[in-house]
């Protein structure tokens, strides 16, 4: 428990073991200059146009934001409020959920979850748990704040619906018709709530180091007013502007593979802020462990040869975990070389 950054950050300057090597530090880019580049797509508009925008953004950025997504702004605000309240609970209440055992279904921990083995620690605490099946998972969720289960339950059901809608649009846009993304491919939904306390020197450390998400697709809600999420695009880190009514959508490796490279999973990271705490909630739509993933047959032809072999999702995750953050090599074992 005493390792949680939220328990000690205001008492200390940045400890040595939170300082990243020079090539991984954000430096001056802890405050990225440009913040308006990531496409914002209005889901209330014309369907054909939305599909085109989603495909373009998923190909060029691997990221986009959606507005008019059907989830009420007040529900998102209240859910973010309950997450923030959770991290502000007295230590004894948080202790009920704190665990260093990775097998625990719902747990609060710090950094990457690999604290004793990592060279540098991340400036973040993380609460994570599954959201499906809802009734069953909920029994493991925090009981404090008292509205946690109800609010997060409602929000995760709505996020799930939104994810299915977006996957339908992607499926149509790719020419895979309706219903391609179903059953085992999107069996699970995991929630990671990241909390980044204010940090005395954001130029030297990171909340989350560079990575691409391993799953199918991620829906992220970030707290208003505090920058933190950055995406790597054309050799530059650009920030994803927090918008009160938007959700951030991020293409995971599995969508990159299923689309045979048409959609891209982009590197991203989270930087810290010296003046504000920041909280973000990422819902990861994830295949089941035994799900077989492969490029969609309809996307492969003489001019578009198959780029990846088929594999079980658990094989992918095992490999991903051993190569944490080494985005250059994560996909190598799954590539088919001509
Ligand atoms: O806090 C953020 O905005 C990013 C978090 C993230 O990338 C992740 O949890 O995978
Ligand atoms: Fe991520």
mmCIF file of C-alpha atoms and ligand atoms in Angstrom:
data_model
loop_
_atom_site.group_PDB
_atom_site.id
_atom_site.type_symbol
_atom_site.label_atom_id
_atom_site.label_comp_id
_atom_site.label_asym_id
_atom_site.label_seq_id
_atom_site.Cartn_x
_atom_site.Cartn_y
_atom_site.Cartn_z
ATOM 1 C CA UNK A 1 0.000 0.000 0.000
ATOM 2 C CA UNK A 2 2.754 2.450 0.865
ATOM 3 C CA UNK A 3 4.040 2.072 -2.715
ATOM 4 C CA UNK A 4 0.954 3.780 -4.196
ATOM 5 C CA UNK A 5 2.069 7.106 -5.652
ATOM 6 C CA UNK A 6 -1.147 8.690 -4.374
ATOM 7 C CA UNK A 7 -0.052 7.857 -0.810
ATOM 8 C CA UNK A 8 3.265 9.682 -0.814
ATOM 9 C CA UNK A 9 3.696 11.999 -3.826
ATOM 10 C CA UNK A 10 3.137 15.274 -1.993
ATOM 11 C CA UNK A 11 5.807 14.530 0.541
ATOM 12 C CA UNK A 12 8.732 14.005 -1.799
ATOM 13 C CA UNK A 13 10.539 15.268 -4.859
ATOM 14 C CA UNK A 14 10.796 12.867 -7.787
ATOM 15 C CA UNK A 15 12.682 9.779 -6.553
ATOM 16 C CA UNK A 16 15.547 8.443 -8.665
ATOM 17 C CA UNK A 17 13.697 5.234 -9.570
ATOM 18 C CA UNK A 18 10.943 7.208 -11.340
ATOM 19 C CA UNK A 19 13.394 8.931 -13.700
ATOM 20 C CA UNK A 20 13.329 7.463 -17.223
ATOM 21 C CA UNK A 21 16.474 7.075 -19.356
ATOM 22 C CA UNK A 22 17.094 10.192 -21.495
ATOM 23 C CA UNK A 23 15.725 8.652 -24.730
ATOM 24 C CA UNK A 24 12.415 7.688 -23.108
ATOM 25 C CA UNK A 25 11.831 10.882 -21.128
ATOM 26 C CA UNK A 26 9.175 13.258 -22.396
ATOM 27 C CA UNK A 27 11.420 16.291 -21.748
ATOM 28 C CA UNK A 28 9.859 19.507 -22.982
ATOM 29 C CA UNK A 29 7.161 17.416 -24.692
ATOM 30 C CA UNK A 30 5.567 16.709 -21.317
ATOM 31 C CA UNK A 31 3.530 19.666 -22.465
ATOM 32 C CA UNK A 32 2.962 18.764 -26.127
ATOM 33 C CA UNK A 33 2.353 21.796 -28.297
ATOM 34 C CA UNK A 34 -0.372 20.610 -30.646
ATOM 35 C CA UNK A 35 -3.630 19.380 -29.240
ATOM 36 C CA UNK A 36 -6.187 19.628 -32.010
ATOM 37 C CA UNK A 37 -4.986 17.068 -34.532
ATOM 38 C CA UNK A 38 -6.797 13.882 -33.555
ATOM 39 C CA UNK A 39 -10.015 13.647 -35.609
ATOM 40 C CA UNK A 40 -13.265 14.244 -33.717
ATOM 41 C CA UNK A 41 -16.094 12.307 -35.357
ATOM 42 C CA UNK A 42 -19.762 13.202 -34.844
ATOM 43 C CA UNK A 43 -21.640 9.892 -34.609
ATOM 44 C CA UNK A 44 -24.925 11.743 -35.057
ATOM 45 C CA UNK A 45 -24.234 12.512 -38.729
ATOM 46 C CA UNK A 46 -24.636 10.692 -42.019
ATOM 47 C CA UNK A 47 -23.689 7.010 -41.711
ATOM 48 C CA UNK A 48 -21.687 6.704 -44.934
ATOM 49 C CA UNK A 49 -19.720 9.778 -44.030
ATOM 50 C CA UNK A 50 -19.095 8.498 -40.456
ATOM 51 C CA UNK A 51 -17.789 5.182 -41.771
ATOM 52 C CA UNK A 52 -15.374 6.983 -44.092
ATOM 53 C CA UNK A 53 -14.125 9.218 -41.297
ATOM 54 C CA UNK A 54 -13.624 6.283 -38.925
ATOM 55 C CA UNK A 55 -11.686 4.290 -41.510
ATOM 56 C CA UNK A 56 -9.512 7.267 -42.424
ATOM 57 C CA UNK A 57 -8.739 8.129 -38.799
ATOM 58 C CA UNK A 58 -8.073 4.473 -37.906
ATOM 59 C CA UNK A 59 -5.682 4.183 -40.827
ATOM 60 C CA UNK A 60 -3.836 7.474 -40.368
ATOM 61 C CA UNK A 61 -3.845 7.942 -36.600
ATOM 62 C CA UNK A 62 -5.063 4.723 -34.975
ATOM 63 C CA UNK A 63 -6.985 7.135 -32.741
ATOM 64 C CA UNK A 64 -10.079 9.289 -32.947
ATOM 65 C CA UNK A 65 -12.565 10.904 -30.631
ATOM 66 C CA UNK A 66 -16.339 10.502 -30.910
ATOM 67 C CA UNK A 67 -19.092 12.922 -29.934
ATOM 68 C CA UNK A 68 -22.866 12.348 -30.013
ATOM 69 C CA UNK A 69 -22.031 8.798 -29.024
ATOM 70 C CA UNK A 70 -25.240 8.143 -27.093
ATOM 71 C CA UNK A 71 -23.724 8.110 -23.583
ATOM 72 C CA UNK A 72 -24.948 11.043 -21.545
ATOM 73 C CA UNK A 73 -22.411 13.642 -20.490
ATOM 74 C CA UNK A 74 -23.774 13.521 -16.935
ATOM 75 C CA UNK A 75 -23.250 9.757 -16.649
ATOM 76 C CA UNK A 76 -19.656 10.159 -17.873
ATOM 77 C CA UNK A 77 -19.077 13.011 -15.452
ATOM 78 C CA UNK A 78 -20.553 11.121 -12.487
ATOM 79 C CA UNK A 79 -18.541 8.004 -13.338
ATOM 80 C CA UNK A 80 -15.331 10.028 -13.588
ATOM 81 C CA UNK A 81 -16.295 11.598 -10.241
ATOM 82 C CA UNK A 82 -16.611 8.207 -8.574
ATOM 83 C CA UNK A 83 -13.210 7.117 -9.966
ATOM 84 C CA UNK A 84 -11.597 10.269 -8.597
ATOM 85 C CA UNK A 85 -13.322 9.755 -5.267
ATOM 86 C CA UNK A 86 -12.001 6.203 -5.146
ATOM 87 C CA UNK A 87 -8.405 7.400 -5.367
ATOM 88 C CA UNK A 88 -9.066 9.997 -2.679
ATOM 89 C CA UNK A 89 -10.425 7.443 -0.190
ATOM 90 C CA UNK A 90 -8.534 7.067 3.078
ATOM 91 C CA UNK A 91 -5.749 4.473 2.876
ATOM 92 C CA UNK A 92 -7.685 1.925 4.949
ATOM 93 C CA UNK A 93 -10.571 1.894 2.426
ATOM 94 C CA UNK A 94 -8.219 1.478 -0.518
ATOM 95 C CA UNK A 95 -6.435 -1.321 1.328
ATOM 96 C CA UNK A 96 -9.499 -3.542 0.791
ATOM 97 C CA UNK A 97 -8.739 -3.577 -2.947
ATOM 98 C CA UNK A 98 -4.939 -3.214 -2.963
ATOM 99 C CA UNK A 99 -3.095 -6.335 -4.098
ATOM 100 C CA UNK A 100 0.234 -7.291 -5.625
ATOM 101 C CA UNK A 101 -1.180 -10.605 -6.812
ATOM 102 C CA UNK A 102 -1.750 -10.368 -10.610
ATOM 103 C CA UNK A 103 -4.327 -13.173 -10.405
ATOM 104 C CA UNK A 104 -6.674 -11.131 -8.262
ATOM 105 C CA UNK A 105 -9.801 -10.309 -10.299
ATOM 106 C CA UNK A 106 -10.146 -6.727 -9.093
ATOM 107 C CA UNK A 107 -7.116 -4.935 -7.768
ATOM 108 C CA UNK A 108 -5.482 -1.655 -7.029
ATOM 109 C CA UNK A 109 -1.736 -1.447 -7.507
ATOM 110 C CA UNK A 110 0.924 0.970 -8.635
ATOM 111 C CA UNK A 111 3.129 1.377 -11.710
ATOM 112 C CA UNK A 112 3.051 -1.533 -14.204
ATOM 113 C CA UNK A 113 2.053 -4.155 -11.638
ATOM 114 C CA UNK A 114 5.572 -5.518 -11.883
ATOM 115 C CA UNK A 115 7.064 -3.181 -9.296
ATOM 116 C CA UNK A 116 9.816 -5.408 -7.951
ATOM 117 C CA UNK A 117 11.188 -6.287 -11.402
ATOM 118 C CA UNK A 118 10.942 -3.084 -13.396
ATOM 119 C CA UNK A 119 13.915 -0.715 -13.818
ATOM 120 C CA UNK A 120 11.869 2.474 -13.634
ATOM 121 C CA UNK A 121 8.483 2.912 -11.986
ATOM 122 C CA UNK A 122 5.516 4.600 -13.633
ATOM 123 C CA UNK A 123 3.968 7.650 -12.011
ATOM 124 C CA UNK A 124 0.513 6.127 -11.738
ATOM 125 C CA UNK A 125 -1.767 4.027 -9.634
ATOM 126 C CA UNK A 126 -4.144 1.679 -11.371
ATOM 127 C CA UNK A 127 -7.437 0.056 -10.468
ATOM 128 C CA UNK A 128 -8.409 -2.741 -12.821
ATOM 129 C CA UNK A 129 -11.189 -5.272 -13.103
ATOM 130 C CA UNK A 130 -13.296 -7.078 -15.701
ATOM 131 C CA UNK A 131 -16.728 -5.713 -16.641
ATOM 132 C CA UNK A 132 -18.173 -8.871 -18.217
ATOM 133 C CA UNK A 133 -20.242 -10.827 -17.418
ATOM 134 C CA UNK A 134 -21.523 -7.764 -15.587
ATOM 135 C CA UNK A 135 -23.410 -9.312 -12.645
ATOM 136 C CA UNK A 136 -20.621 -11.753 -11.877
ATOM 137 C CA UNK A 137 -17.743 -9.254 -12.230
ATOM 138 C CA UNK A 138 -19.491 -6.609 -10.178
ATOM 139 C CA UNK A 139 -19.288 -8.766 -7.048
ATOM 140 C CA UNK A 140 -15.525 -8.172 -7.091
ATOM 141 C CA UNK A 141 -15.624 -4.406 -7.662
ATOM 142 C CA UNK A 142 -14.865 -1.827 -4.953
ATOM 143 C CA UNK A 143 -17.647 -1.266 -2.429
ATOM 144 C CA UNK A 144 -16.423 2.244 -1.694
ATOM 145 C CA UNK A 145 -17.444 4.848 -2.829
ATOM 146 C CA UNK A 146 -20.935 3.443 -2.243
ATOM 147 C CA UNK A 147 -22.155 4.410 -5.741
ATOM 148 C CA UNK A 148 -19.183 2.770 -7.511
ATOM 149 C CA UNK A 149 -20.905 -0.444 -8.586
ATOM 150 C CA UNK A 150 -24.102 1.155 -9.792
ATOM 151 C CA UNK A 151 -22.472 3.967 -11.745
ATOM 152 C CA UNK A 152 -19.634 1.954 -13.249
ATOM 153 C CA UNK A 153 -22.094 -0.856 -14.073
ATOM 154 C CA UNK A 154 -24.375 1.507 -16.001
ATOM 155 C CA UNK A 155 -21.465 3.214 -17.707
ATOM 156 C CA UNK A 156 -19.755 -0.010 -18.742
ATOM 157 C CA UNK A 157 -22.984 -1.383 -20.306
ATOM 158 C CA UNK A 158 -23.292 1.776 -22.354
ATOM 159 C CA UNK A 159 -19.629 1.774 -23.328
ATOM 160 C CA UNK A 160 -20.062 -1.823 -24.450
ATOM 161 C CA UNK A 161 -22.980 -0.851 -26.713
ATOM 162 C CA UNK A 162 -20.984 2.003 -28.173
ATOM 163 C CA UNK A 163 -18.027 -0.290 -28.841
ATOM 164 C CA UNK A 164 -20.283 -2.746 -30.683
ATOM 165 C CA UNK A 165 -21.716 0.104 -32.768
ATOM 166 C CA UNK A 166 -18.274 1.355 -33.712
ATOM 167 C CA UNK A 167 -17.115 -2.170 -34.573
ATOM 168 C CA UNK A 168 -20.172 -2.578 -36.833
ATOM 169 C CA UNK A 169 -19.251 0.637 -38.636
ATOM 170 C CA UNK A 170 -15.649 -0.544 -38.987
ATOM 171 C CA UNK A 171 -16.823 -3.928 -40.251
ATOM 172 C CA UNK A 172 -18.938 -2.243 -42.929
ATOM 173 C CA UNK A 173 -16.171 0.159 -43.824
ATOM 174 C CA UNK A 174 -13.712 -2.682 -44.311
ATOM 175 C CA UNK A 175 -16.218 -4.491 -46.535
ATOM 176 C CA UNK A 176 -16.780 -7.326 -44.049
ATOM 177 C CA UNK A 177 -20.552 -6.778 -43.900
ATOM 178 C CA UNK A 178 -22.444 -6.893 -40.613
ATOM 179 C CA UNK A 179 -21.742 -9.114 -37.643
ATOM 180 C CA UNK A 180 -18.062 -9.873 -38.264
ATOM 181 C CA UNK A 181 -17.105 -8.752 -34.762
ATOM 182 C CA UNK A 182 -19.006 -11.029 -32.408
ATOM 183 C CA UNK A 183 -18.786 -13.815 -29.817
ATOM 184 C CA UNK A 184 -15.244 -14.794 -28.866
ATOM 185 C CA UNK A 185 -13.641 -11.810 -30.632
ATOM 186 C CA UNK A 186 -15.170 -9.399 -28.139
ATOM 187 C CA UNK A 187 -15.919 -11.726 -25.265
ATOM 188 C CA UNK A 188 -14.235 -9.670 -22.546
ATOM 189 C CA UNK A 189 -14.175 -6.089 -21.438
ATOM 190 C CA UNK A 190 -11.557 -4.930 -18.940
ATOM 191 C CA UNK A 191 -11.517 -1.605 -17.194
ATOM 192 C CA UNK A 192 -8.255 0.109 -16.219
ATOM 193 C CA UNK A 193 -8.681 3.262 -14.170
ATOM 194 C CA UNK A 194 -5.415 5.201 -14.243
ATOM 195 C CA UNK A 195 -4.691 7.838 -11.659
ATOM 196 C CA UNK A 196 -1.696 10.135 -12.115
ATOM 197 C CA UNK A 197 -1.063 12.370 -9.081
ATOM 198 C CA UNK A 198 0.623 15.749 -9.670
ATOM 199 C CA UNK A 199 4.323 15.233 -10.294
ATOM 200 C CA UNK A 200 7.158 17.577 -9.367
ATOM 201 C CA UNK A 201 8.971 17.072 -12.707
ATOM 202 C CA UNK A 202 6.852 15.749 -15.618
ATOM 203 C CA UNK A 203 9.804 16.098 -18.022
ATOM 204 C CA UNK A 204 11.647 13.178 -16.377
ATOM 205 C CA UNK A 205 8.944 10.576 -15.859
ATOM 206 C CA UNK A 206 5.882 8.975 -17.444
ATOM 207 C CA UNK A 207 2.479 7.861 -16.232
ATOM 208 C CA UNK A 208 2.328 5.133 -18.870
ATOM 209 C CA UNK A 209 5.280 4.461 -21.163
ATOM 210 C CA UNK A 210 4.905 4.109 -24.934
ATOM 211 C CA UNK A 211 2.851 1.117 -26.044
ATOM 212 C CA UNK A 212 0.121 0.015 -28.408
ATOM 213 C CA UNK A 213 -2.932 -1.635 -26.860
ATOM 214 C CA UNK A 214 -2.911 -5.415 -27.370
ATOM 215 C CA UNK A 215 -6.703 -5.890 -27.547
ATOM 216 C CA UNK A 216 -9.304 -5.275 -30.278
ATOM 217 C CA UNK A 217 -10.416 -1.728 -29.535
ATOM 218 C CA UNK A 218 -10.223 0.609 -26.539
ATOM 219 C CA UNK A 219 -12.689 3.255 -25.409
ATOM 220 C CA UNK A 220 -11.102 5.802 -23.133
ATOM 221 C CA UNK A 221 -12.677 8.497 -21.044
ATOM 222 C CA UNK A 222 -10.244 11.141 -19.899
ATOM 223 C CA UNK A 223 -10.764 13.756 -17.300
ATOM 224 C CA UNK A 224 -11.597 17.217 -18.583
ATOM 225 C CA UNK A 225 -9.023 20.049 -18.530
ATOM 226 C CA UNK A 226 -5.883 17.985 -17.857
ATOM 227 C CA UNK A 227 -3.703 16.955 -20.804
ATOM 228 C CA UNK A 228 -1.842 13.677 -20.526
ATOM 229 C CA UNK A 229 -2.555 11.246 -23.367
ATOM 230 C CA UNK A 230 -0.114 11.543 -26.287
ATOM 231 C CA UNK A 231 -0.072 9.686 -29.607
ATOM 232 C CA UNK A 232 2.977 9.183 -31.814
ATOM 233 C CA UNK A 233 2.250 10.365 -35.349
ATOM 234 C CA UNK A 234 4.761 11.102 -38.131
ATOM 235 C CA UNK A 235 7.700 11.179 -35.750
ATOM 236 C CA UNK A 236 6.013 13.494 -33.247
ATOM 237 C CA UNK A 237 4.110 13.171 -29.974
ATOM 238 C CA UNK A 238 0.760 14.883 -30.245
ATOM 239 C CA UNK A 239 -1.661 15.285 -27.405
ATOM 240 C CA UNK A 240 -5.257 14.102 -27.382
ATOM 241 C CA UNK A 241 -7.284 17.068 -26.257
ATOM 242 C CA UNK A 242 -9.588 16.259 -23.344
ATOM 243 C CA UNK A 243 -13.151 17.172 -24.399
ATOM 244 C CA UNK A 244 -15.973 16.939 -21.870
ATOM 245 C CA UNK A 245 -18.431 15.249 -24.214
ATOM 246 C CA UNK A 246 -16.057 13.029 -26.206
ATOM 247 C CA UNK A 247 -14.692 9.527 -25.827
ATOM 248 C CA UNK A 248 -11.336 8.487 -27.246
ATOM 249 C CA UNK A 249 -11.283 5.410 -29.486
ATOM 250 C CA UNK A 250 -8.052 3.574 -30.037
ATOM 251 C CA UNK A 251 -7.378 0.729 -32.478
ATOM 252 C CA UNK A 252 -5.743 -2.275 -30.776
ATOM 253 C CA UNK A 253 -3.303 -4.749 -32.325
ATOM 254 C CA UNK A 254 -6.084 -7.303 -32.955
ATOM 255 C CA UNK A 255 -7.933 -4.877 -35.241
ATOM 256 C CA UNK A 256 -4.698 -4.111 -37.042
ATOM 257 C CA UNK A 257 -4.223 -7.826 -37.653
ATOM 258 C CA UNK A 258 -7.850 -8.639 -38.591
ATOM 259 C CA UNK A 259 -7.855 -5.712 -41.041
ATOM 260 C CA UNK A 260 -4.604 -7.084 -42.500
ATOM 261 C CA UNK A 261 -2.855 -3.808 -41.736
ATOM 262 C CA UNK A 262 -5.554 -1.457 -43.112
ATOM 263 C CA UNK A 263 -6.173 -0.053 -39.632
ATOM 264 C CA UNK A 264 -3.232 0.873 -37.434
ATOM 265 C CA UNK A 265 -2.617 0.539 -33.757
ATOM 266 C CA UNK A 266 -0.701 3.677 -32.747
ATOM 267 C CA UNK A 267 1.915 4.119 -30.061
ATOM 268 C CA UNK A 268 0.725 6.232 -27.179
ATOM 269 C CA UNK A 269 1.802 7.182 -23.676
ATOM 270 C CA UNK A 270 0.592 9.239 -20.730
ATOM 271 C CA UNK A 271 2.588 12.150 -19.364
ATOM 272 C CA UNK A 272 2.077 13.680 -15.936
ATOM 273 C CA UNK A 273 1.260 17.213 -14.872
ATOM 274 C CA UNK A 274 2.931 19.320 -12.207
ATOM 275 C CA UNK A 275 -0.230 21.169 -11.272
ATOM 276 C CA UNK A 276 -3.035 18.625 -11.542
ATOM 277 C CA UNK A 277 -3.884 15.036 -10.796
ATOM 278 C CA UNK A 278 -5.344 13.265 -13.841
ATOM 279 C CA UNK A 279 -7.661 10.274 -14.001
ATOM 280 C CA UNK A 280 -8.515 8.249 -17.106
ATOM 281 C CA UNK A 281 -10.665 5.170 -17.598
ATOM 282 C CA UNK A 282 -9.848 2.762 -20.414
ATOM 283 C CA UNK A 283 -12.350 0.055 -21.386
ATOM 284 C CA UNK A 284 -10.544 -2.668 -23.337
ATOM 285 C CA UNK A 285 -12.693 -4.809 -25.655
ATOM 286 C CA UNK A 286 -10.761 -8.032 -25.727
ATOM 287 C CA UNK A 287 -11.040 -11.487 -27.367
ATOM 288 C CA UNK A 288 -11.315 -14.588 -25.184
ATOM 289 C CA UNK A 289 -8.005 -16.326 -24.442
ATOM 290 C CA UNK A 290 -8.773 -19.175 -26.843
ATOM 291 C CA UNK A 291 -10.158 -17.018 -29.619
ATOM 292 C CA UNK A 292 -8.404 -17.572 -32.936
ATOM 293 C CA UNK A 293 -7.416 -14.278 -34.504
ATOM 294 C CA UNK A 294 -6.347 -13.879 -38.128
ATOM 295 C CA UNK A 295 -6.686 -11.427 -41.013
ATOM 296 C CA UNK A 296 -10.226 -11.489 -42.447
ATOM 297 C CA UNK A 297 -10.272 -13.737 -45.533
ATOM 298 C CA UNK A 298 -12.248 -11.166 -47.535
ATOM 299 C CA UNK A 299 -9.403 -8.666 -47.252
ATOM 300 C CA UNK A 300 -6.786 -10.947 -48.757
ATOM 301 C CA UNK A 301 -6.175 -11.195 -52.481
ATOM 302 C CA UNK A 302 -3.332 -11.107 -55.001
ATOM 303 C CA UNK A 303 -2.606 -7.446 -54.418
ATOM 304 C CA UNK A 304 -3.161 -7.670 -50.638
ATOM 305 C CA UNK A 305 -1.254 -10.715 -49.440
ATOM 306 C CA UNK A 306 -1.900 -11.989 -45.929
ATOM 307 C CA UNK A 307 0.440 -10.140 -43.545
ATOM 308 C CA UNK A 308 -0.151 -12.079 -40.316
ATOM 309 C CA UNK A 309 -0.587 -15.736 -39.422
ATOM 310 C CA UNK A 310 -3.430 -16.980 -37.265
ATOM 311 C CA UNK A 311 -2.913 -17.495 -33.530
ATOM 312 C CA UNK A 312 -4.788 -17.821 -30.282
ATOM 313 C CA UNK A 313 -5.193 -14.562 -28.382
ATOM 314 C CA UNK A 314 -3.463 -15.971 -25.302
ATOM 315 C CA UNK A 315 -0.344 -16.641 -27.386
ATOM 316 C CA UNK A 316 -0.387 -12.997 -28.448
ATOM 317 C CA UNK A 317 -0.765 -11.743 -24.886
ATOM 318 C CA UNK A 318 2.051 -13.938 -23.544
ATOM 319 C CA UNK A 319 4.367 -12.526 -26.190
ATOM 320 C CA UNK A 320 3.102 -8.960 -25.582
ATOM 321 C CA UNK A 321 3.813 -9.163 -21.880
ATOM 322 C CA UNK A 322 7.369 -10.361 -22.375
ATOM 323 C CA UNK A 323 8.078 -7.491 -24.786
ATOM 324 C CA UNK A 324 6.421 -4.678 -22.839
ATOM 325 C CA UNK A 325 6.711 -1.442 -24.745
ATOM 326 C CA UNK A 326 9.059 -2.778 -27.458
ATOM 327 C CA UNK A 327 6.616 -1.844 -30.166
ATOM 328 C CA UNK A 328 9.150 -2.556 -32.947
ATOM 329 C CA UNK A 329 9.180 -6.284 -32.162
ATOM 330 C CA UNK A 330 5.810 -7.158 -30.611
ATOM 331 C CA UNK A 331 4.226 -8.128 -33.954
ATOM 332 C CA UNK A 332 7.277 -9.943 -35.372
ATOM 333 C CA UNK A 333 6.325 -13.510 -34.312
ATOM 334 C CA UNK A 334 2.931 -13.091 -35.988
ATOM 335 C CA UNK A 335 4.071 -11.614 -39.299
ATOM 336 C CA UNK A 336 4.157 -13.665 -42.480
ATOM 337 C CA UNK A 337 7.219 -12.739 -44.476
ATOM 338 C CA UNK A 338 6.993 -13.042 -48.237
HETATM 339 O O1 LIG B 1 -4.238 7.619 -19.367
HETATM 340 C C1 LIG B 1 -4.298 7.567 -20.590
HETATM 341 O O2 LIG B 1 -4.835 8.458 -21.244
HETATM 342 C C2 LIG B 1 -3.714 6.392 -21.364
HETATM 343 C C3 LIG B 1 -3.798 5.069 -20.690
HETATM 344 C C4 LIG B 1 -3.447 3.939 -21.596
HETATM 345 O O3 LIG B 1 -2.949 4.094 -22.668
HETATM 346 C C5 LIG B 1 -3.731 2.557 -21.185
HETATM 347 O O4 LIG B 1 -4.192 2.343 -20.034
HETATM 348 O O5 LIG B 1 -3.529 1.636 -22.025
HETATM 349 FE FE1 LIG B 2 -3.080 2.274 -23.931
#
